[in-house]
Each structure stands twice: as structure tokens, then as C-alpha cells.
Short mmCIF file of C-alpha atoms in Angstrom, two decimals:
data_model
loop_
_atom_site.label_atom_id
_atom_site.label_comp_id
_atom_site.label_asym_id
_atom_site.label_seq_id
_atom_site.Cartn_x
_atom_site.Cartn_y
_atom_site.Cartn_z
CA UNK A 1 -8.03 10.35 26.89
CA UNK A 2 -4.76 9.61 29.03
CA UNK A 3 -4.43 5.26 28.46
CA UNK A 4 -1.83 4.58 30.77
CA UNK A 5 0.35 6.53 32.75
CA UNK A 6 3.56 5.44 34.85
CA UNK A 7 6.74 6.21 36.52
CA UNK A 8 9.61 3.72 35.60
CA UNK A 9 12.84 3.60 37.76
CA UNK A 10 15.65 1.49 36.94
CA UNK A 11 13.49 -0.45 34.43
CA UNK A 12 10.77 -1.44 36.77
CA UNK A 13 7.58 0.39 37.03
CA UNK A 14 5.20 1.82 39.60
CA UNK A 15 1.93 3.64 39.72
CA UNK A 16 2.36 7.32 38.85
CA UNK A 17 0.74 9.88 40.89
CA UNK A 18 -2.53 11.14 39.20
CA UNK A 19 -1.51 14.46 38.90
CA UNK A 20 0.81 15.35 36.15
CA UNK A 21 3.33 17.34 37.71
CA UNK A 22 3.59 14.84 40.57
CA UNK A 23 4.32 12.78 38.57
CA UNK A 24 7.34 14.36 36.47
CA UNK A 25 8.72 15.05 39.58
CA UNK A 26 8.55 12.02 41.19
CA UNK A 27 10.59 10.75 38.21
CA UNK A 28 13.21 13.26 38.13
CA UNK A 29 13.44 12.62 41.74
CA UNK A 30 14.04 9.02 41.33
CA UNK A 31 16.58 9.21 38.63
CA UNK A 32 13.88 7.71 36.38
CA UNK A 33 11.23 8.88 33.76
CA UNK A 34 7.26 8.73 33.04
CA UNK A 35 5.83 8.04 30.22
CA UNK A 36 2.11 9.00 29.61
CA UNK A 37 -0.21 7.24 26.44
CA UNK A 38 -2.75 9.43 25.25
CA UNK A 39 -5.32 8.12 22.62
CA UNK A 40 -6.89 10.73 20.20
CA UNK A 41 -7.21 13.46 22.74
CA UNK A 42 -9.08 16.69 22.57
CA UNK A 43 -7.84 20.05 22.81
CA UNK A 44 -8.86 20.41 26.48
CA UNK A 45 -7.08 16.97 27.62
CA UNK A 46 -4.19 17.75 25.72
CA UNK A 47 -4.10 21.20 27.46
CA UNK A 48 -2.94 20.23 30.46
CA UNK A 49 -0.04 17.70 29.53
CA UNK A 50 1.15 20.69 26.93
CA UNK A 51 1.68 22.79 30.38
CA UNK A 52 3.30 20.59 32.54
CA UNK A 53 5.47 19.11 29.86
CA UNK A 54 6.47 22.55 28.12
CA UNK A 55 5.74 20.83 24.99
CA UNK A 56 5.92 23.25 21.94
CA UNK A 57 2.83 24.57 20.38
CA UNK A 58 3.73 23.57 17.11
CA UNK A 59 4.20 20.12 17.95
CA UNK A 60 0.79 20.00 20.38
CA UNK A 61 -0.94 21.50 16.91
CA UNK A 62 0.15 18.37 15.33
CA UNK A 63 -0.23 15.89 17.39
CA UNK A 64 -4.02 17.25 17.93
CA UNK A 65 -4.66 17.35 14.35
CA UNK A 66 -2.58 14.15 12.74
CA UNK A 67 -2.97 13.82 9.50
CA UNK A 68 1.16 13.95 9.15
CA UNK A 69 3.90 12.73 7.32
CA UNK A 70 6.84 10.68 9.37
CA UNK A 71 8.86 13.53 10.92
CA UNK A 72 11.71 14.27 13.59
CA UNK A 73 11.52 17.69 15.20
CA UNK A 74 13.81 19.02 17.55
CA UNK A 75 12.57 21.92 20.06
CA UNK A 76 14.37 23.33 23.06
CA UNK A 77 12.19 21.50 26.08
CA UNK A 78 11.93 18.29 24.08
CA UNK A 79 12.12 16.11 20.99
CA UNK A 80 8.79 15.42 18.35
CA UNK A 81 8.56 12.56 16.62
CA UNK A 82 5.76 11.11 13.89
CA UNK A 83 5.11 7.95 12.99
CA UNK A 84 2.51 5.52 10.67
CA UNK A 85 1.83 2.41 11.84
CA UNK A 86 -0.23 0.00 9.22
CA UNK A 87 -2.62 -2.51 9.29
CA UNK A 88 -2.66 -5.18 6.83
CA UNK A 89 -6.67 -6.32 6.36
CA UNK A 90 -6.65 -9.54 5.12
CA UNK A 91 -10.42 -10.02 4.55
CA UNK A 92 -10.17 -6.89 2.17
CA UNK A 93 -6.85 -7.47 1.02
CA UNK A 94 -6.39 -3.28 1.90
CA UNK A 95 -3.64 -1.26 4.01
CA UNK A 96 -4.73 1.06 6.37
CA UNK A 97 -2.30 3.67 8.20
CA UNK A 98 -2.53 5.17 11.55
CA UNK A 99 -0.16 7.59 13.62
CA UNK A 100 1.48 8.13 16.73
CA UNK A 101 3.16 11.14 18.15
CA UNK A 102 5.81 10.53 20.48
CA UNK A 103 7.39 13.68 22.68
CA UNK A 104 10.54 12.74 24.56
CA UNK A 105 12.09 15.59 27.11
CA UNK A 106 13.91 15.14 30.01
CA UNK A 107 12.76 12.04 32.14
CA UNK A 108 9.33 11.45 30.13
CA UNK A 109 7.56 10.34 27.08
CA UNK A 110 4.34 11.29 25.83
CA UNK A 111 2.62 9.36 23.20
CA UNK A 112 -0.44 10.35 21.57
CA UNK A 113 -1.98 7.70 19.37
CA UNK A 114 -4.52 8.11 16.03
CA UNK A 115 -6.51 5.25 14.95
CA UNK A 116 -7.56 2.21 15.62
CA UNK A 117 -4.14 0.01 14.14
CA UNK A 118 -0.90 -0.19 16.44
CA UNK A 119 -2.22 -0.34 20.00
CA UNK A 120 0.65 0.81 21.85
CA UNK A 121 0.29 -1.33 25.37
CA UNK A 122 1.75 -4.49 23.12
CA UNK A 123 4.81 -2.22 23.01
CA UNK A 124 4.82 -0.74 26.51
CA UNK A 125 4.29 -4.64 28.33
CA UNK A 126 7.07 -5.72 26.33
CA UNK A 127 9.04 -2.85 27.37
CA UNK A 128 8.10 -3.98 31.02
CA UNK A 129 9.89 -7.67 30.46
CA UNK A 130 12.38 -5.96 29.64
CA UNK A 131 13.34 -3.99 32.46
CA UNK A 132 17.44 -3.75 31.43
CA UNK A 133 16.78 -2.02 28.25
CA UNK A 134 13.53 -0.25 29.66
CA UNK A 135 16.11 1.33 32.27
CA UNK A 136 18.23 3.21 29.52
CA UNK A 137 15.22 5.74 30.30
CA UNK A 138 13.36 7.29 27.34
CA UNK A 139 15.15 6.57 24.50
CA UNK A 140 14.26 3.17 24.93
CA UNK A 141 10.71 3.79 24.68
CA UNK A 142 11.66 5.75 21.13
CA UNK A 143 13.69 2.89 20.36
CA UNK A 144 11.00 0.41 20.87
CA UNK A 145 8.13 2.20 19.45
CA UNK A 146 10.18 2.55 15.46
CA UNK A 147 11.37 -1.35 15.96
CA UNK A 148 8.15 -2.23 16.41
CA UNK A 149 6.59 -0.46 13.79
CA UNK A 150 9.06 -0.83 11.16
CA UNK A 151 8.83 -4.43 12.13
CA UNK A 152 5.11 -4.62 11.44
CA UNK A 153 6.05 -2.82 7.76
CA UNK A 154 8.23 -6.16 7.21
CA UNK A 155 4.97 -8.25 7.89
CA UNK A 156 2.47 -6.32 5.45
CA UNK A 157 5.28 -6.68 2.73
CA UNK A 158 5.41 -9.90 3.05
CA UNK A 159 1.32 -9.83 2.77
CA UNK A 160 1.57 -7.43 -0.26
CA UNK A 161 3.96 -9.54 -2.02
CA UNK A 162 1.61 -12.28 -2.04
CA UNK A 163 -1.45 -10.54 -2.82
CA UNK A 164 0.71 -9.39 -6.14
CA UNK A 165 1.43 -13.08 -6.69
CA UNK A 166 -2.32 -13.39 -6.47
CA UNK A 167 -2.96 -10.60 -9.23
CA UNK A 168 -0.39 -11.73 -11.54
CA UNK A 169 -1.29 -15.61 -11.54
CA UNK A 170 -4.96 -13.88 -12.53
CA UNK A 171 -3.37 -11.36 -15.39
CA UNK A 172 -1.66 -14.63 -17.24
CA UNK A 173 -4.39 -16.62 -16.74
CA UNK A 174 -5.91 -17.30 -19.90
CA UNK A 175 -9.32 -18.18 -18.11
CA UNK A 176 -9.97 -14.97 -16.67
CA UNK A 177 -6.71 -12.62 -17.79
CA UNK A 178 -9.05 -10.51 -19.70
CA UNK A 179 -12.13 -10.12 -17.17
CA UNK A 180 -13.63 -6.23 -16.41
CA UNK A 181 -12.71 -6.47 -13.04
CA UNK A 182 -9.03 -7.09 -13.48
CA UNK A 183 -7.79 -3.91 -14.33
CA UNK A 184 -10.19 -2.33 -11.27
CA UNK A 185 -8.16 -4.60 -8.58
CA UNK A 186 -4.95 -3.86 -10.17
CA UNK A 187 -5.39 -0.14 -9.56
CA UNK A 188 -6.84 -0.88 -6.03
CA UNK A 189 -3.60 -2.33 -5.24
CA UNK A 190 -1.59 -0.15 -6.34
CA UNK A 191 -3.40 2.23 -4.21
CA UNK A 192 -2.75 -0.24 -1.38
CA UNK A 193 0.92 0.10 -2.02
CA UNK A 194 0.96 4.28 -2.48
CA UNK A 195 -0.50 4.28 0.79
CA UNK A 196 2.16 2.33 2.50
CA UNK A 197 5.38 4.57 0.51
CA UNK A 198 3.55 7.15 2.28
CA UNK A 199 4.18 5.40 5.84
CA UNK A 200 7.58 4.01 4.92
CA UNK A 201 9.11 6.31 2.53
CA UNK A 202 9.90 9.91 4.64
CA UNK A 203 10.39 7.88 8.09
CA UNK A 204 13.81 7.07 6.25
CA UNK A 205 15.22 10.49 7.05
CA UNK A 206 14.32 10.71 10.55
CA UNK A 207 15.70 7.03 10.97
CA UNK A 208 19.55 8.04 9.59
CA UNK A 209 19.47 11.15 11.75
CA UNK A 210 18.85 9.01 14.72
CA UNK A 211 20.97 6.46 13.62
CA UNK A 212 24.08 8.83 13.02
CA UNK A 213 24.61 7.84 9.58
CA UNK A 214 24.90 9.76 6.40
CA UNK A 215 26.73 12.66 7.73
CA UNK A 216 23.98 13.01 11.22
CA UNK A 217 26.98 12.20 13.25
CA UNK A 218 25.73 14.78 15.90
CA UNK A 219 23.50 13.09 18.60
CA UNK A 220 20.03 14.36 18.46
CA UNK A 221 19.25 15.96 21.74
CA UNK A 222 17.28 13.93 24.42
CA UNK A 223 18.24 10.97 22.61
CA UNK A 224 21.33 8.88 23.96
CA UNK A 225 24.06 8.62 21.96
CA UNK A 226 24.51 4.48 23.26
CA UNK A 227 21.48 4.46 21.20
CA UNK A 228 22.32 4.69 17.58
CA UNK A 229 23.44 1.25 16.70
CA UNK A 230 20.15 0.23 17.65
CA UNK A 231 18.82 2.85 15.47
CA UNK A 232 20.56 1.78 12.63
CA UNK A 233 19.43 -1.86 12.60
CA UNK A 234 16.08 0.00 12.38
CA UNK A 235 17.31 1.65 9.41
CA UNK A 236 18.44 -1.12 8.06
CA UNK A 237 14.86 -2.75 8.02
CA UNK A 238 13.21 0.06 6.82
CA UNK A 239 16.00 0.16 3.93
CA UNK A 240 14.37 -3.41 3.25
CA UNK A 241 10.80 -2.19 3.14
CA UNK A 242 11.40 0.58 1.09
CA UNK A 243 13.02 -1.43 -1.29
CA UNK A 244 10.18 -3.79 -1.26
CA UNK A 245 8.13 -1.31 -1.57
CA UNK A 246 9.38 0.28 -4.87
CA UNK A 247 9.67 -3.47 -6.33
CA UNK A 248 6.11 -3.81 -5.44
CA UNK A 249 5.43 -0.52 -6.87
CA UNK A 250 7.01 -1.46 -10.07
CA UNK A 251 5.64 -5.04 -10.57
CA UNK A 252 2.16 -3.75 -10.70
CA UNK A 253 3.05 -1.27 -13.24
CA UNK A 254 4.11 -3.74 -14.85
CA UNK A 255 1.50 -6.09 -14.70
CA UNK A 256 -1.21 -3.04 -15.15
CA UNK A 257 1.08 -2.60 -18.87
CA UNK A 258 0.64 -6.54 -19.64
CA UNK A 259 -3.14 -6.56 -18.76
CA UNK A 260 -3.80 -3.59 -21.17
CA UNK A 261 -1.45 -5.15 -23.97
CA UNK A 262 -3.35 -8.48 -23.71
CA UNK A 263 -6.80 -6.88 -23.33
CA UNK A 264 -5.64 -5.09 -26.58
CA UNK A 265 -4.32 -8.09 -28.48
CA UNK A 266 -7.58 -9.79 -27.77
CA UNK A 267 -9.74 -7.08 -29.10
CA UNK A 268 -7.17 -7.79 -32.02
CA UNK A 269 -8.27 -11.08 -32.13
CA UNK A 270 -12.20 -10.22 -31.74
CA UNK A 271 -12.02 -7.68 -34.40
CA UNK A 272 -10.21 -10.02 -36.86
CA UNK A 273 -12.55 -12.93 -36.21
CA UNK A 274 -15.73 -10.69 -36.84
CA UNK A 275 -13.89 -9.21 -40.14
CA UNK A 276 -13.54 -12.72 -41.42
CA UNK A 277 -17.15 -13.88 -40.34
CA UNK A 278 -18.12 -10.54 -42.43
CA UNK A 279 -15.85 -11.19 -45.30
CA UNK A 280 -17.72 -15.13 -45.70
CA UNK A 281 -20.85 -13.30 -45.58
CA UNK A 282 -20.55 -11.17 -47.66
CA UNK A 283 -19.76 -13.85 -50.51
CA UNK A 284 -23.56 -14.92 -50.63
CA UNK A 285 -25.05 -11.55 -49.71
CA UNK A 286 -22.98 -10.13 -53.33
CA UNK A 287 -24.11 -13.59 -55.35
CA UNK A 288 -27.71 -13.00 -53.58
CA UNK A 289 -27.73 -9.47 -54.88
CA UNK A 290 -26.44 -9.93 -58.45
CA UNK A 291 -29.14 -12.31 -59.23
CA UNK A 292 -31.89 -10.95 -57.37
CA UNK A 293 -31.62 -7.73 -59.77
CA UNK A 294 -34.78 -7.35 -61.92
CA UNK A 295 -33.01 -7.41 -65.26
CA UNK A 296 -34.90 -9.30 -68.06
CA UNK A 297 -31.69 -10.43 -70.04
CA UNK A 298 -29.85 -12.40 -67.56
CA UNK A 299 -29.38 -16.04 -69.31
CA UNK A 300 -28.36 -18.20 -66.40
CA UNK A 301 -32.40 -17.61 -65.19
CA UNK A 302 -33.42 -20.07 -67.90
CA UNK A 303 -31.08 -22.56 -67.22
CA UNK A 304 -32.22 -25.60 -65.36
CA UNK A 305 -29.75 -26.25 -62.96
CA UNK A 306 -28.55 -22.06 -62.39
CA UNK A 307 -29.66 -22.18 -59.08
CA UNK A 308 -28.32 -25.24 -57.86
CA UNK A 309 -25.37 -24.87 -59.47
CA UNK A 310 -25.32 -21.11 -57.66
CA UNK A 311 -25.91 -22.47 -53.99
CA UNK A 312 -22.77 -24.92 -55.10
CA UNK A 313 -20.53 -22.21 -55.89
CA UNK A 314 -21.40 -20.32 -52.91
CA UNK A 315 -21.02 -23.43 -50.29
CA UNK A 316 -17.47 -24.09 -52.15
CA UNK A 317 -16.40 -20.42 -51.83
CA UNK A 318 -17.42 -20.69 -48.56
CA UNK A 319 -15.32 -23.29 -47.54
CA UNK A 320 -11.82 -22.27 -49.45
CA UNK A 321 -12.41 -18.76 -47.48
CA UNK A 322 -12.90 -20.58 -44.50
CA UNK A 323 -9.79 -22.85 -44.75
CA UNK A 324 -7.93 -20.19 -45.81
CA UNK A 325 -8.43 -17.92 -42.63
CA UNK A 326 -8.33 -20.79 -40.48
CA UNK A 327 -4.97 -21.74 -41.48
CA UNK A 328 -4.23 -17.52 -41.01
CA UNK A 329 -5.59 -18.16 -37.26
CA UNK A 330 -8.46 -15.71 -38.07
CA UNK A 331 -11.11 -17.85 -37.02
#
């Protein structure tokens, strides 16, 4: 379904005509450009933007489906770009990604938005305060759409970071370092963070190519040139998060490795205490089981004091065995 449409003219908008093509050429006509929001469209609704736009069928196939990784495409009418926004839940402690398609052509921009996370009208009314950098035409709708959303990365790193803070004051704790469910949230983070690589990680290459840097000194076509300084600082963020985001990766690998080495030292420790508990038993089970043989010529059963004098050998035994693993840290 079409969210918003509008026709924006030296930064400042106005109401664009409800038909499509009206519209594009009202903004051509005006020096300006419209940009059209779309949110999860079908095939049909999509249909009719794809014609009078000349956007690429390739591009309309993914922006229909989703389900992509960050991307830049370059086509002759226009320019195709992927992005994936995420949502940091805190109640669940989880990351969840959606997308958004933006095609940029000659005086408009249409975005087509997945999911529920990154509502682009936050982006578009700020855009609208801003009329001098709205009025650079549509670049500045590409350029506002990555700052934002790399932006938003910087925030659910942050949140990350301290959910790992969370997890590793729980690993070394000796309280509950060792509980079942320990090793279950570690791995559910560290699906939390594989799923936010896959947001961050490939819009790095699309970023330098807009930015100019690493050898993309050509300027990308319907993108202004004026523009890739501002592209760059974007970089430059995402360079942060993506560092972040390998740190974070690596910490909980690290804490998964020092969770399974303690949970192993302490079945160390449980199978060494049960050993010794066997070994002290095992003193008055053998003693038990010599004399309770049925042999006829065993002299200490005639003696008067044999089985006192047994129960006090066993109860002393007992004791040195004791002392000695409890000075070994056994017991």
C-alpha cells in the first residue's frame, strides 16, 4: 500500500497529484522530485509504480520478495538500493531485522518498506525540517535513510554490549556460573549478534562505493557527487559497528569457551568428591566383608573386645582418610 506520497520543490513540500505520472511530471516540471513510501506491497500495487517509474524488473522482483542482503545496484533508468534496519527488543533481550528498498531515478524516490521496525515517516518529517538539505533533491532522501539506520545500529550496540556485560557477570558468578540455562542464553545471543553482522556487515560495500573511497572514485549515477563526504561519515559509523560487532562476536566465544571449561572443572570437582566419599566407604564395606565370611578358624571371633576394637579401627581410618583428602581439597 502507497504510505505517503509527495512532490518536494526547493526543500518544501506539497500534495502530489494522485496519479502517478502526474505526479513525476509535476516534479520534473518544477525542478524538484517525488518521493513515494510504499509498505509491503503486492504485486498488483507495485505494478503500476514499476510502469511509470521504468523501474527494472530485477529490482521490482526484489523489492516484492525481500528477504535480501544490503546491496547497491545500478540500472540504466535508476539506482536500487537495500537496506536492514533493526530493532533492539528489550523485554526479550532479541534483535530483529527488517528492510527497505529504496529506488532513486531522475527527480523521485521510491521506498518500499518490510516489517514492522524502522517506520520511515520519522525519517521523511525530519527531512521536512530540514528543507536546505531536503532541497539537494533525492540524494538527500538516500542520504538520510543510511544515516538514520546506521545510526540506529550504533544504539543496539550499545544495547548488545550490555546485555554481554549481563551474561558474563552470570558466567563468573560462582552462584549461578554453572546453571543449565547458561550455556542456552549464551548461544541465543550469539544468535542475536549473527543476525545483526548480517544487517551491518555487506552494507559496508555499498557505503564506500557511495562514499568514493577505496578506489569508487567514480560517482554512482543518480547520486550527486556533493554527496560523498556525507557518505563517508556514514561509513565511518558503520566502520564502528562492524567493529563492535566482531568484538561482540568474539567476547561470547569467549565466554561460551569459559562456561564449558568451568562446567568441566566442576564436574572435576563432583567426580573427585564422589571418588573420595567411595574410597571412605569402602574402608568399612572391605572390614565388614572380611569378618562377615563364614570361616570357623578366624581367632579374633573369640576375643572379647574384637568387635569393639574393629568399629575403633574403622572410625580412626575413617578419619586419617578424611583429613587426608580434605587437606587434598577433595572433599
Amino acid at each position: 500500500m502507497i504510505v505517503d506520497c509527495a512532490v518536494y520543490h526547493d526543500g518544501h513540500r506539497t500534495e502530489g497529484p494522485d496519479d502517478l505520472s502526474d505526479a513525476l511530471a509535476a516534479a520534473r516540471a518544477s525542478g524538484g522530485f517525488v518521493w513515494i513510501g510504499l509498505h509491503e506491497p503486492t504485486e498488483k500495487e507495485f505494478a503500476l509504480v514499476t510502469e511509470e517509474f521504468a523501474l527494472h524488473p530485477l529490482a521490482v522482483e526484489d523489492a516484492l520478495k525481500a528477504h535480501q542482503r544490503p546491496k547497491l545496484e545500478v540500472y540504466d533508468d535508476s539506482l536500487f538500493m537495500v537496506l536492514k534496519p533493526v530493532v533492539y527488543e528489550p523485554a526479550s533481550d532479541t534483535v530483529t531485522s527488517s528492510e527497505v528498498m529504496v529506488f532513486l531515478g531522475h527527480a523521485f524516490v521510491v521506498t518500499v518498506r518490510h516489517g514492522r521496525g524502522a517506520p520511515l515517516s520519522v525519517v521523511r518529517r525530519r527531512l521536512e525540517q530540514e528543507p536546505e538539505l531536503l532541497g539537494k533533491g533525492p540524494t538527500s532522501v538516500l542520504y538520510a535513510i543510511t544515516d538514520a539506520t546506521v545510526d540506529h545500529y550504533l544504539d543496539v550496540a550499545t544495547e548488545l554490549q550490555t546485555d554481554l556485560e549481563e551474561l558474563e557477570a552470570e558466567v563468573f558468578s560462582p552462584d549461578v556460573g554453572g546453571s543449565r540455562n547458561t550455556a542456552s542464553r549464551i548461544y541465543t545471543f550469539k544468535r542475536q549478534v549473527l543476525e545483526f553482522r548480517r544487517a551491518t556487515g555487506p552494507l559496508a560495500a555499498p557505503l564506500v562505493r557511495l562514499s568514493g573511497t577505496a578506489g569508487h572514485n567514480t560517482a554512482v549515477p543518480f547520486v550527486d557527487e556533493k554527496a560523498q563526504p556525507f557518505f563517508r561519515d556514514v561509513n565511518d559509523h558503520l566502520t564502528r559497528v562492524n567493529e563492535s560487532v566482531e568484538g561482540l562476536d568474539r567476547l561470547v566465544s569467549d565466554i561460551l569457551s569459559a562456561h564449558l571449561a568451568q562446567m568441566s572443572v566442576r564436574q572435576n570437582d563432583d567426580m573427585r568428591k564422589i571418588s573420595a566419599w567411595a574410597a571412605m566407604a569402602a574402608i568399612p564395606t572391605m572390614a565388614a566383608g572380611v569378618y562377615g565370611m563364614n570361616f570357623e578358624h578366624m581367632p579374633e571371633l573369640d576375643w572379647v573386645w574384637s568387635y569393639p576394637a574393629l568399629m575403633a579401627l574403622m572410625a580412626v581410618t575413617e578419619m586419617l582418610v578424611y583429613r587426608l583428602f580434605k587437606r587434598r581439597g577433595w572433599l
